[in-house]
PDB file of C-alpha atoms in Angstrom:
ATOM      1  CA  ALA D   1       0.000   0.000   0.000  1.00 86.00           C
ATOM      2  CA  ASP D   2       2.975   2.345   0.483  1.00 86.00           C
ATOM      3  CA  GLU D   3       3.982   1.785  -3.147  1.00 88.00           C
ATOM      4  CA  TYR D   4       0.488   1.638  -4.647  1.00 91.00           C
ATOM      5  CA  GLU D   5      -1.852   3.783  -2.605  1.00 90.00           C
ATOM      6  CA  ALA D   6      -5.492   2.848  -3.047  1.00 90.00           C
ATOM      7  CA  ARG D   7      -8.677   4.886  -2.806  1.00 87.00           C
ATOM      8  CA  LYS D   8      -9.841   2.658   0.045  1.00 84.00           C
ATOM      9  CA  GLU D   9      -7.943   2.079   3.263  1.00 81.00           C
ATOM     10  CA  GLU D  10      -6.335  -1.230   4.309  1.00 79.00           C
ATOM     11  CA  GLN D  11      -5.567  -2.324   0.756  1.00 85.00           C
ATOM     12  CA  ALA D  12      -3.339  -1.444  -2.173  1.00 90.00           C
ATOM     13  CA  GLY D  13      -4.385  -0.412  -5.655  1.00 91.00           C
ATOM     14  CA  ALA D  14      -2.377  -0.169  -8.874  1.00 90.00           C
ATOM     15  CA  LYS D  15      -3.646   1.482 -12.036  1.00 90.00           C
ATOM     16  CA  LEU D  16      -2.609   0.525 -15.555  1.00 90.00           C
ATOM     17  CA  HIS D  17      -2.696   3.207 -18.264  1.00 90.00           C
ATOM     18  CA  LEU D  18      -2.569   2.039 -21.897  1.00 89.00           C
ATOM     19  CA  LEU D  19      -2.345   3.923 -25.170  1.00 90.00           C
ATOM     20  CA  HIS D  20      -4.074   1.458 -27.488  1.00 88.00           C
ATOM     21  CA  ASN D  21      -3.864   1.623 -31.288  1.00 88.00           C
ATOM     22  CA  ALA D  22      -7.304   0.397 -32.341  1.00 82.00           C
ATOM     23  CA  THR D  23      -6.329   0.195 -36.030  1.00 81.00           C
ATOM     24  CA  GLU D  24      -3.263  -2.004 -35.581  1.00 80.00           C
ATOM     25  CA  GLN D  25      -4.482  -3.692 -32.353  1.00 77.00           C
ATOM     26  CA  THR D  26      -1.244  -2.863 -30.520  1.00 82.00           C
ATOM     27  CA  ILE D  27      -0.285  -1.256 -27.217  1.00 86.00           C
ATOM     28  CA  GLU D  28       1.888   1.775 -27.955  1.00 87.00           C
ATOM     29  CA  ARG D  29       2.612   2.938 -24.415  1.00 89.00           C
ATOM     30  CA  LEU D  30       1.887   1.846 -20.869  1.00 90.00           C
ATOM     31  CA  ASP D  31       2.306   3.337 -17.412  1.00 91.00           C
ATOM     32  CA  VAL D  32       1.676   1.867 -13.957  1.00 91.00           C
ATOM     33  CA  THR D  33       0.728   4.179 -11.091  1.00 92.00           C
ATOM     34  CA  ASP D  34      -1.063   4.015  -7.773  1.00 92.00           C
ATOM     35  CA  GLU D  35      -4.839   3.966  -7.860  1.00 91.00           C
ATOM     36  CA  LYS D  36      -5.193   7.580  -6.740  1.00 91.00           C
ATOM     37  CA  THR D  37      -3.383   8.981  -9.799  1.00 91.00           C
ATOM     38  CA  HIS D  38      -5.953  10.512 -12.158  1.00 89.00           C
ATOM     39  CA  ASP D  39      -6.143   8.964 -15.635  1.00 86.00           C
ATOM     40  CA  SER D  40      -5.830  12.350 -17.278  1.00 87.00           C
ATOM     41  CA  THR D  41      -2.366  13.146 -15.889  1.00 89.00           C
ATOM     42  CA  LEU D  42      -0.709  10.301 -17.827  1.00 89.00           C
ATOM     43  CA  PHE D  43      -1.660  11.587 -21.282  1.00 91.00           C
ATOM     44  CA  ASN D  44       1.088  13.835 -22.637  1.00 91.00           C
ATOM     45  CA  THR D  45       0.548  15.964 -25.722  1.00 93.00           C
ATOM     46  CA  GLY D  46       3.298  16.617 -28.252  1.00 93.00           C
ATOM     47  CA  SER D  47       4.413  16.298 -31.857  1.00 95.00           C
ATOM     48  CA  TRP D  48       3.623  12.548 -31.836  1.00 94.00           C
ATOM     49  CA  LEU D  49      -0.050  13.517 -32.239  1.00 95.00           C
ATOM     50  CA  GLU D  50       0.389  14.800 -35.796  1.00 96.00           C
ATOM     51  CA  ASP D  51      -2.163  13.185 -38.161  1.00 95.00           C
ATOM     52  CA  ARG D  52      -3.433  10.927 -35.357  1.00 95.00           C
ATOM     53  CA  LEU D  53      -6.981  10.587 -34.094  1.00 96.00           C
ATOM     54  CA  VAL D  54      -7.397  10.092 -30.334  1.00 95.00           C
ATOM     55  CA  LEU D  55     -10.652   8.798 -28.827  1.00 95.00           C
ATOM     56  CA  PHE D  56     -11.243   9.853 -25.216  1.00 92.00           C
ATOM     57  CA  ASP D  57     -13.752   8.985 -22.564  1.00 90.00           C
ATOM     58  CA  ARG D  58     -14.863  11.775 -20.243  1.00 90.00           C
ATOM     59  CA  ALA D  59     -12.108  11.067 -17.691  1.00 89.00           C
ATOM     60  CA  TYR D  60      -9.680  12.790 -20.090  1.00 92.00           C
ATOM     61  CA  PHE D  61     -11.943  15.763 -20.854  1.00 94.00           C
ATOM     62  CA  LYS D  62     -10.034  19.036 -20.762  1.00 94.00           C
ATOM     63  CA  TYR D  63     -10.315  21.996 -23.157  1.00 95.00           C
ATOM     64  CA  ARG D  64      -6.603  22.794 -22.859  1.00 95.00           C
ATOM     65  CA  ARG D  65      -5.741  19.218 -23.890  1.00 96.00           C
ATOM     66  CA  PHE D  66      -8.039  19.468 -26.908  1.00 97.00           C
ATOM     67  CA  ALA D  67      -6.439  22.772 -27.893  1.00 96.00           C
ATOM     68  CA  LEU D  68      -2.920  21.283 -27.683  1.00 96.00           C
ATOM     69  CA  ILE D  69      -3.942  18.290 -29.806  1.00 97.00           C
ATOM     70  CA  ASP D  70      -5.285  20.673 -32.430  1.00 97.00           C
ATOM     71  CA  GLU D  71      -2.137  22.828 -32.271  1.00 96.00           C
ATOM     72  CA  ASN D  72      -0.014  19.683 -32.809  1.00 97.00           C
ATOM     73  CA  ASP D  73      -2.006  18.911 -35.989  1.00 97.00           C
ATOM     74  CA  GLY D  74      -3.765  15.972 -34.362  1.00 97.00           C
ATOM     75  CA  TYR D  75      -7.447  15.120 -34.062  1.00 97.00           C
ATOM     76  CA  PHE D  76      -9.704  14.002 -31.235  1.00 97.00           C
ATOM     77  CA  VAL D  77     -13.231  12.843 -30.439  1.00 97.00           C
ATOM     78  CA  SER D  78     -14.553  12.913 -26.879  1.00 96.00           C
ATOM     79  CA  ARG D  79     -17.920  12.705 -25.183  1.00 95.00           C
ATOM     80  CA  LEU D  80     -19.003  16.136 -23.986  1.00 95.00           C
ATOM     81  CA  LYS D  81     -19.133  16.286 -20.188  1.00 92.00           C
ATOM     82  CA  GLU D  82     -22.441  17.276 -18.649  1.00 89.00           C
ATOM     83  CA  SER D  83     -20.664  19.935 -16.606  1.00 91.00           C
ATOM     84  CA  ALA D  84     -19.233  21.501 -19.794  1.00 93.00           C
ATOM     85  CA  ASN D  85     -21.617  24.017 -21.334  1.00 92.00           C
ATOM     86  CA  PRO D  86     -19.861  25.892 -24.169  1.00 94.00           C
ATOM     87  CA  VAL D  87     -21.531  28.692 -26.132  1.00 94.00           C
ATOM     88  CA  VAL D  88     -22.671  27.965 -29.696  1.00 94.00           C
ATOM     89  CA  THR D  89     -21.033  30.396 -32.146  1.00 95.00           C
ATOM     90  CA  GLU D  90     -22.324  28.943 -35.425  1.00 92.00           C
ATOM     91  CA  GLU D  91     -24.669  26.282 -36.738  1.00 90.00           C
ATOM     92  CA  LEU D  92     -22.951  24.140 -39.347  1.00 84.00           C
ATOM     93  CA  ARG D  93     -26.205  23.235 -41.058  1.00 79.00           C
ATOM     94  CA  GLU D  94     -29.328  25.272 -41.729  1.00 75.00           C
ATOM     95  CA  TRP D  95     -32.647  23.777 -40.686  1.00 72.00           C
ATOM     96  CA  ARG D  96     -35.890  24.651 -42.438  1.00 67.00           C
ATOM     97  CA  GLY D  97     -39.150  25.628 -40.814  1.00 65.00           C
ATOM     98  CA  ARG D  98     -39.475  26.666 -37.187  1.00 73.00           C
ATOM     99  CA  ALA D  99     -36.145  25.282 -36.020  1.00 75.00           C
ATOM    100  CA  ILE D 100     -34.864  26.653 -32.720  1.00 80.00           C
ATOM    101  CA  PRO D 101     -31.873  28.989 -33.382  1.00 84.00           C
ATOM    102  CA  LEU D 102     -28.811  27.900 -31.409  1.00 88.00           C
ATOM    103  CA  GLU D 103     -26.305  30.709 -31.933  1.00 90.00           C
ATOM    104  CA  GLY D 104     -25.468  32.440 -28.677  1.00 91.00           C
ATOM    105  CA  GLU D 105     -26.997  29.652 -26.586  1.00 92.00           C
ATOM    106  CA  GLN D 106     -25.144  27.266 -24.281  1.00 93.00           C
ATOM    107  CA  ILE D 107     -25.497  23.786 -25.680  1.00 92.00           C
ATOM    108  CA  HIS D 108     -26.816  21.993 -22.575  1.00 92.00           C
ATOM    109  CA  ASP D 109     -29.388  24.736 -21.998  1.00 91.00           C
ATOM    110  CA  VAL D 110     -31.184  24.010 -25.280  1.00 89.00           C
ATOM    111  CA  VAL D 111     -30.445  20.370 -26.121  1.00 89.00           C
ATOM    112  CA  ASP D 112     -33.510  19.032 -24.278  1.00 88.00           C
ATOM    113  CA  ASN D 113     -35.781  21.200 -26.464  1.00 87.00           C
ATOM    114  CA  LEU D 114     -34.424  19.930 -29.789  1.00 86.00           C
ATOM    115  CA  HIS D 115     -36.075  17.274 -31.944  1.00 84.00           C
ATOM    116  CA  ARG D 116     -33.874  17.398 -35.041  1.00 85.00           C
ATOM    117  CA  GLU D 117     -32.123  14.273 -36.289  1.00 85.00           C
ATOM    118  CA  TYR D 118     -28.715  15.486 -35.173  1.00 89.00           C
ATOM    119  CA  ILE D 119     -26.891  18.550 -33.880  1.00 92.00           C
ATOM    120  CA  ASP D 120     -23.862  19.995 -35.664  1.00 94.00           C
ATOM    121  CA  VAL D 121     -22.538  23.285 -34.308  1.00 95.00           C
ATOM    122  CA  GLU D 122     -19.354  25.208 -33.620  1.00 95.00           C
ATOM    123  CA  VAL D 123     -18.763  26.230 -30.000  1.00 96.00           C
ATOM    124  CA  GLU D 124     -16.310  28.458 -28.185  1.00 95.00           C
ATOM    125  CA  ALA D 125     -14.671  27.172 -25.019  1.00 94.00           C
ATOM    126  CA  GLU D 126     -12.678  29.142 -22.463  1.00 93.00           C
ATOM    127  CA  PHE D 127      -9.790  27.544 -20.571  1.00 93.00           C
ATOM    128  CA  ASP D 128      -6.586  28.223 -18.640  1.00 91.00           C
ATOM    129  CA  ARG D 129      -3.258  27.893 -20.400  1.00 88.00           C
ATOM    130  CA  ARG D 130      -0.330  26.279 -18.579  1.00 85.00           C
ATOM    131  CA  PRO D 131       1.352  28.723 -16.141  1.00 83.00           C
ATOM    132  CA  TYR D 132       4.398  30.443 -17.634  1.00 81.00           C
ATOM    133  CA  GLY D 133       6.726  32.812 -15.842  1.00 78.00           C
ATOM    134  CA  GLY D 134       4.575  32.756 -12.740  1.00 79.00           C
ATOM    135  CA  THR D 135       1.424  33.869 -14.567  1.00 83.00           C
ATOM    136  CA  GLN D 136      -1.494  31.963 -16.009  1.00 80.00           C
ATOM    137  CA  SER D 137      -3.467  33.301 -18.970  1.00 90.00           C
ATOM    138  CA  ARG D 138      -6.991  32.560 -20.168  1.00 91.00           C
ATOM    139  CA  ASP D 139      -7.630  31.555 -23.741  1.00 93.00           C
ATOM    140  CA  THR D 140     -10.504  30.509 -25.987  1.00 94.00           C
ATOM    141  CA  LYS D 141     -10.733  27.921 -28.732  1.00 96.00           C
ATOM    142  CA  ARG D 142     -13.456  26.920 -31.138  1.00 96.00           C
ATOM    143  CA  PHE D 143     -14.411  23.273 -31.499  1.00 97.00           C
ATOM    144  CA  ARG D 144     -17.189  21.306 -33.130  1.00 97.00           C
ATOM    145  CA  VAL D 145     -19.980  19.711 -31.089  1.00 96.00           C
ATOM    146  CA  VAL D 146     -22.081  16.988 -32.667  1.00 95.00           C
ATOM    147  CA  GLY D 147     -25.214  15.432 -31.233  1.00 93.00           C
ATOM    148  CA  VAL D 148     -26.329  12.017 -32.479  1.00 91.00           C
ATOM    149  CA  ARG D 149     -29.793  10.862 -31.465  1.00 88.00           C
ATOM    150  CA  LYS D 150     -29.792   7.762 -29.269  1.00 83.00           C
ATOM    151  CA  GLU D 151     -31.673   4.751 -30.570  1.00 77.00           C
ATOM    152  CA  ASP D 152     -35.168   4.501 -29.054  1.00 74.00           C
ATOM    153  CA  ALA D 153     -34.596   7.645 -26.956  1.00 73.00           C
ATOM    154  CA  ASP D 154     -35.437  11.335 -27.010  1.00 77.00           C
ATOM    155  CA  ASP D 155     -31.974  12.670 -26.190  1.00 85.00           C
ATOM    156  CA  TYR D 156     -28.532  12.792 -27.796  1.00 90.00           C
ATOM    157  CA  HIS D 157     -25.023  11.490 -27.453  1.00 92.00           C
ATOM    158  CA  LEU D 158     -22.961  14.696 -27.525  1.00 95.00           C
ATOM    159  CA  TYR D 159     -19.402  14.626 -28.899  1.00 96.00           C
ATOM    160  CA  ILE D 160     -16.761  17.339 -29.065  1.00 97.00           C
ATOM    161  CA  THR D 161     -14.162  17.150 -31.833  1.00 97.00           C
ATOM    162  CA  ASN D 162     -11.962  19.071 -34.270  1.00 97.00           C
ATOM    163  CA  LEU D 163     -12.705  16.756 -37.208  1.00 97.00           C
ATOM    164  CA  PRO D 164     -13.921  18.878 -40.160  1.00 95.00           C
ATOM    165  CA  ARG D 165     -17.558  18.655 -41.240  1.00 92.00           C
ATOM    166  CA  GLU D 166     -16.505  18.535 -44.906  1.00 92.00           C
ATOM    167  CA  GLU D 167     -15.077  15.054 -44.376  1.00 94.00           C
ATOM    168  CA  PHE D 168     -16.959  13.686 -41.344  1.00 94.00           C
ATOM    169  CA  LEU D 169     -20.737  13.793 -41.058  1.00 93.00           C
ATOM    170  CA  PRO D 170     -22.433  13.635 -37.626  1.00 92.00           C
ATOM    171  CA  SER D 171     -23.339   9.971 -38.157  1.00 90.00           C
ATOM    172  CA  ASP D 172     -19.638   9.258 -38.809  1.00 93.00           C
ATOM    173  CA  LEU D 173     -18.717  10.637 -35.384  1.00 93.00           C
ATOM    174  CA  GLY D 174     -20.917   8.115 -33.576  1.00 90.00           C
ATOM    175  CA  THR D 175     -19.444   5.239 -35.594  1.00 92.00           C
ATOM    176  CA  ILE D 176     -15.874   6.406 -34.994  1.00 93.00           C
ATOM    177  CA  TYR D 177     -16.392   6.825 -31.256  1.00 93.00           C
ATOM    178  CA  ARG D 178     -17.675   3.249 -30.921  1.00 91.00           C
ATOM    179  CA  CYS D 179     -14.140   2.122 -31.766  1.00 89.00           C
ATOM    180  CA  ARG D 180     -13.153   3.318 -28.281  1.00 89.00           C
ATOM    181  CA  TRP D 181     -14.975   0.254 -26.938  1.00 88.00           C
ATOM    182  CA  GLU D 182     -11.946  -1.751 -28.113  1.00 85.00           C
ATOM    183  CA  VAL D 183      -9.957  -0.627 -25.072  1.00 87.00           C
ATOM    184  CA  GLU D 184     -12.770  -1.709 -22.731  1.00 88.00           C
ATOM    185  CA  LEU D 185     -12.722  -5.173 -24.306  1.00 86.00           C
ATOM    186  CA  LEU D 186      -8.944  -5.236 -23.939  1.00 88.00           C
ATOM    187  CA  PHE D 187      -9.103  -4.575 -20.187  1.00 90.00           C
ATOM    188  CA  ARG D 188     -11.898  -7.111 -19.784  1.00 91.00           C
ATOM    189  CA  GLU D 189      -9.715  -9.689 -21.529  1.00 90.00           C
ATOM    190  CA  LEU D 190      -6.802  -8.855 -19.220  1.00 91.00           C
ATOM    191  CA  LYS D 191      -9.001  -9.342 -16.162  1.00 91.00           C
ATOM    192  CA  THR D 192     -10.973 -12.421 -17.180  1.00 90.00           C
ATOM    193  CA  GLN D 193      -8.340 -14.395 -19.108  1.00 91.00           C
ATOM    194  CA  TYR D 194      -5.025 -13.269 -17.598  1.00 89.00           C
ATOM    195  CA  GLU D 195      -6.232 -12.549 -14.034  1.00 88.00           C
ATOM    196  CA  LEU D 196      -5.263  -8.881 -14.048  1.00 89.00           C
ATOM    197  CA  ASP D 197      -7.823  -8.110 -11.383  1.00 86.00           C
ATOM    198  CA  GLU D 198      -6.750  -8.979  -7.836  1.00 86.00           C
ATOM    199  CA  PHE D 199      -3.284 -10.097  -6.738  1.00 86.00           C
ATOM    200  CA  ASP D 200      -2.978 -11.881  -3.402  1.00 87.00           C
ATOM    201  CA  THR D 201       0.471 -10.568  -2.481  1.00 87.00           C
ATOM    202  CA  THR D 202       2.107  -7.814  -0.452  1.00 86.00           C
ATOM    203  CA  LYS D 203       5.294  -7.638  -2.550  1.00 89.00           C
ATOM    204  CA  LYS D 204       5.722  -4.875  -5.107  1.00 90.00           C
ATOM    205  CA  HIS D 205       7.958  -6.930  -7.409  1.00 92.00           C
ATOM    206  CA  VAL D 206       5.421  -9.776  -7.488  1.00 92.00           C
ATOM    207  CA  VAL D 207       2.690  -7.320  -8.502  1.00 90.00           C
ATOM    208  CA  GLU D 208       4.863  -6.063 -11.352  1.00 91.00           C
ATOM    209  CA  ILE D 209       5.747  -9.598 -12.494  1.00 93.00           C
ATOM    210  CA  LEU D 210       2.076 -10.599 -12.608  1.00 93.00           C
ATOM    211  CA  LEU D 211       1.106  -7.377 -14.359  1.00 92.00           C
ATOM    212  CA  TYR D 212       3.743  -7.682 -17.089  1.00 92.00           C
ATOM    213  CA  ALA D 213       3.037 -11.403 -17.463  1.00 92.00           C
ATOM    214  CA  ALA D 214      -0.591 -10.543 -18.225  1.00 92.00           C
ATOM    215  CA  LEU D 215       0.429  -7.898 -20.753  1.00 91.00           C
ATOM    216  CA  LEU D 216       2.933 -10.197 -22.458  1.00 91.00           C
ATOM    217  CA  SER D 217       0.287 -12.930 -22.649  1.00 91.00           C
ATOM    218  CA  LEU D 218      -2.067 -10.435 -24.279  1.00 90.00           C
ATOM    219  CA  LEU D 219       0.546  -9.368 -26.843  1.00 89.00           C
ATOM    220  CA  VAL D 220       1.404 -12.974 -27.726  1.00 90.00           C
ATOM    221  CA  SER D 221      -2.302 -13.771 -28.047  1.00 91.00           C
ATOM    222  CA  ARG D 222      -2.864 -10.848 -30.440  1.00 88.00           C
ATOM    223  CA  GLU D 223       0.179 -11.768 -32.553  1.00 89.00           C
ATOM    224  CA  LEU D 224      -1.068 -15.342 -32.870  1.00 91.00           C
ATOM    225  CA  LEU D 225      -4.540 -14.055 -33.765  1.00 90.00           C
ATOM    226  CA  ASP D 226      -3.029 -12.064 -36.638  1.00 89.00           C
ATOM    227  CA  LEU D 227      -1.215 -15.200 -37.832  1.00 90.00           C
ATOM    228  CA  VAL D 228      -4.343 -17.366 -37.573  1.00 92.00           C
ATOM    229  CA  THR D 229      -6.412 -14.719 -39.388  1.00 91.00           C
ATOM    230  CA  GLU D 230      -3.914 -14.676 -42.260  1.00 92.00           C
ATOM    231  CA  GLN D 231      -4.006 -18.473 -42.580  1.00 92.00           C
ATOM    232  CA  ALA D 232      -7.785 -18.904 -42.271  1.00 92.00           C
ATOM    233  CA  ASP D 233     -10.369 -18.468 -45.005  1.00 92.00           C
ATOM    234  CA  ASP D 234     -11.517 -14.906 -45.562  1.00 90.00           C
ATOM    235  CA  GLU D 235     -15.100 -15.571 -44.442  1.00 91.00           C
ATOM    236  CA  ILE D 236     -14.048 -16.879 -41.000  1.00 93.00           C
ATOM    237  CA  VAL D 237     -14.445 -14.377 -38.144  1.00 91.00           C
ATOM    238  CA  PHE D 238     -12.626 -14.651 -34.814  1.00 91.00           C
ATOM    239  CA  PRO D 239     -14.414 -12.728 -31.999  1.00 88.00           C
ATOM    240  CA  PRO D 240     -11.631 -11.336 -29.734  1.00 83.00           C
ATOM    241  CA  GLU D 241     -13.031 -12.708 -26.465  1.00 86.00           C
ATOM    242  CA  ARG D 242     -13.648 -16.168 -27.915  1.00 91.00           C
ATOM    243  CA  TRP D 243     -10.124 -16.141 -29.312  1.00 92.00           C
ATOM    244  CA  ALA D 244      -8.700 -15.106 -25.909  1.00 91.00           C
ATOM    245  CA  ALA D 245     -10.421 -18.023 -24.168  1.00 92.00           C
ATOM    246  CA  THR D 246      -9.194 -20.412 -26.877  1.00 94.00           C
ATOM    247  CA  PHE D 247      -5.638 -19.100 -26.574  1.00 93.00           C
ATOM    248  CA  ARG D 248      -5.645 -19.548 -22.801  1.00 92.00           C
ATOM    249  CA  SER D 249      -6.983 -23.117 -22.991  1.00 93.00           C
ATOM    250  CA  HIS D 250      -4.203 -24.048 -25.438  1.00 93.00           C
ATOM    251  CA  ALA D 251      -1.402 -22.136 -23.685  1.00 90.00           C
ATOM    252  CA  GLN D 252       0.436 -25.240 -22.457  1.00 89.00           C
ATOM    253  CA  LEU D 253       0.423 -26.811 -25.922  1.00 90.00           C
ATOM    254  CA  ILE D 254       1.670 -23.548 -27.423  1.00 89.00           C
ATOM    255  CA  LEU D 255       4.521 -23.388 -24.886  1.00 88.00           C
ATOM    256  CA  HIS D 256       5.417 -27.009 -25.658  1.00 87.00           C
ATOM    257  CA  GLU D 257       5.537 -26.315 -29.395  1.00 88.00           C
ATOM    258  CA  LEU D 258       7.572 -23.161 -28.798  1.00 87.00           C
ATOM    259  CA  GLY D 259      10.022 -25.014 -26.559  1.00 88.00           C
ATOM    260  CA  GLU D 260      10.607 -27.671 -29.193  1.00 87.00           C
ATOM    261  CA  TYR D 261      11.038 -25.024 -31.907  1.00 88.00           C
ATOM    262  CA  LEU D 262      13.647 -23.203 -29.826  1.00 88.00           C
ATOM    263  CA  GLY D 263      15.449 -26.429 -28.997  1.00 88.00           C
ATOM    264  CA  TYR D 264      14.558 -26.657 -25.304  1.00 84.00           C
ATOM    265  CA  SER D 265      14.136 -30.288 -24.329  1.00 79.00           C
ATOM    266  CA  PRO D 266      12.211 -30.730 -21.075  1.00 74.00           C
ATOM    267  CA  PRO D 267      13.464 -33.462 -18.716  1.00 74.00           C
ATOM    268  CA  PRO D 268      11.627 -36.801 -18.744  1.00 82.00           C
ATOM    269  CA  LEU D 269       8.265 -36.661 -16.997  1.00 80.00           C
ATOM    270  CA  LEU D 270       9.322 -39.033 -14.169  1.00 85.00           C
ATOM    271  CA  ASP D 271      12.382 -36.895 -13.374  1.00 84.00           C
ATOM    272  CA  ARG D 272      10.225 -33.765 -13.298  1.00 81.00           C
ATOM    273  CA  LEU D 273       7.759 -35.381 -10.895  1.00 83.00           C
ATOM    274  CA  ILE D 274      10.600 -36.475  -8.576  1.00 83.00           C
ATOM    275  CA  ASP D 275      12.250 -33.042  -8.619  1.00 81.00           C
ATOM    276  CA  ASP D 276       9.067 -31.073  -8.049  1.00 81.00           C
ATOM    277  CA  ALA D 277       7.372 -33.274  -5.440  1.00 80.00           C
ATOM    278  CA  GLN D 278      10.200 -34.247  -3.095  1.00 77.00           C
ATOM    279  CA  LYS D 279      10.461 -32.812   0.400  1.00 64.00           C
ATOM    280  CA  ILE D 280      12.607 -29.666   0.596  1.00 67.00           C
ATOM    281  CA  HIS D 281      12.967 -29.121   4.371  1.00 66.00           C
ATOM    282  CA  GLN D 282      14.625 -32.253   5.739  1.00 65.00           C
ATOM    283  CA  GLN D 283      14.043 -31.236   9.361  1.00 64.00           C
ATOM    284  CA  ARG D 284      10.270 -30.920   8.853  1.00 64.00           C
ATOM    285  CA  PRO D 285       8.697 -34.433   8.879  1.00 65.00           C
ATOM    286  CA  VAL D 286       5.600 -35.123   6.859  1.00 62.00           C
ATOM    287  CA  LEU D 287       2.597 -36.900   8.416  1.00 65.00           C
ATOM    288  CA  GLN D 288       3.566 -40.328   7.109  1.00 65.00           C
ATOM    289  CA  GLU D 289       7.047 -40.075   8.690  1.00 63.00           C
ATOM    290  CA  THR D 290       5.613 -38.979  12.051  1.00 67.00           C
ATOM    291  CA  LEU D 291       3.134 -41.830  12.035  1.00 66.00           C
ATOM    292  CA  ALA D 292       5.794 -44.398  11.107  1.00 68.00           C
ATOM    293  CA  THR D 293       8.100 -43.197  13.892  1.00 68.00           C
ATOM    294  CA  ALA D 294       5.344 -43.299  16.500  1.00 66.00           C
ATOM    295  CA  THR D 295       4.222 -46.846  15.628  1.00 63.00           C
ATOM    296  CA  GLN D 296       7.644 -48.396  15.054  1.00 63.00           C
ATOM    297  CA  PRO D 297       8.355 -49.536  18.699  1.00 60.00           C
ATOM    298  CA  ARG D 298       4.927 -51.110  19.008  1.00 55.00           C
ATOM    299  CA  CYS D 299       5.426 -53.062  15.812  1.00 52.00           C
ATOM    300  CA  GLU D 300       8.859 -54.332  16.977  1.00 53.00           C
ATOM    301  CA  SER D 301       7.507 -55.420  20.347  1.00 49.00           C
TER     302      SER D 301
END
């Protein structure tokens, strides 16, 4: 608990941060912190964002972060937080009839009164820049907010982005954002298949071994999935979670094949059983030895 401070007392909690490439199905960066470290602090902006699209959940919502992504020629899509209420500066599509005008309104103040198929507006957000020279300045930035009507509901999923309307329609934004579910499936696979959930240990190095073992298992599983997909017929589909369970159930066979390929010859089975099962502490008798010693004089008499 001293190394990995948890939110609750009398336990420890580690948090794993992953930058997941949904297109290539790879992990590009990982960080391990204590449970109290906020997700948002581990995402660093920079030139690496150029021509990349980042999908955020609301834990990473910050106008300054969005501005820096845009200034590094990157792109983002995030759910709009309910506490964020930017002012609409322009409607990006004209609606006929008695449509409610949105310019000058704060988006959450009017969204419940709208019945259009989708919302597509430009908004202006105000935020603090990073302190420099002992002073902190305020700045504004314009972003795009898109509302996509929920299925069988009267309200919207609201997204904030800098993707241009000329290339991405509102319906595209909802489809793109669903790709973020890939990282949720990845963590569920780590927990259910590779036991990255609860570790019964009080040793920091054991926690790290188990954590990296789970990640390495995941990476090997994904590499094998790519190989299997290449070899299989085009019409065959491999659901990721079904594949993960299959990979785990065949792990021992895979290790055996790998050992033979690399030239590692395991000792004969009988030798392995003798080595692994024999008593280690000579001074600590097992039950059978204690019983034999206690009954020996009686048998002799």
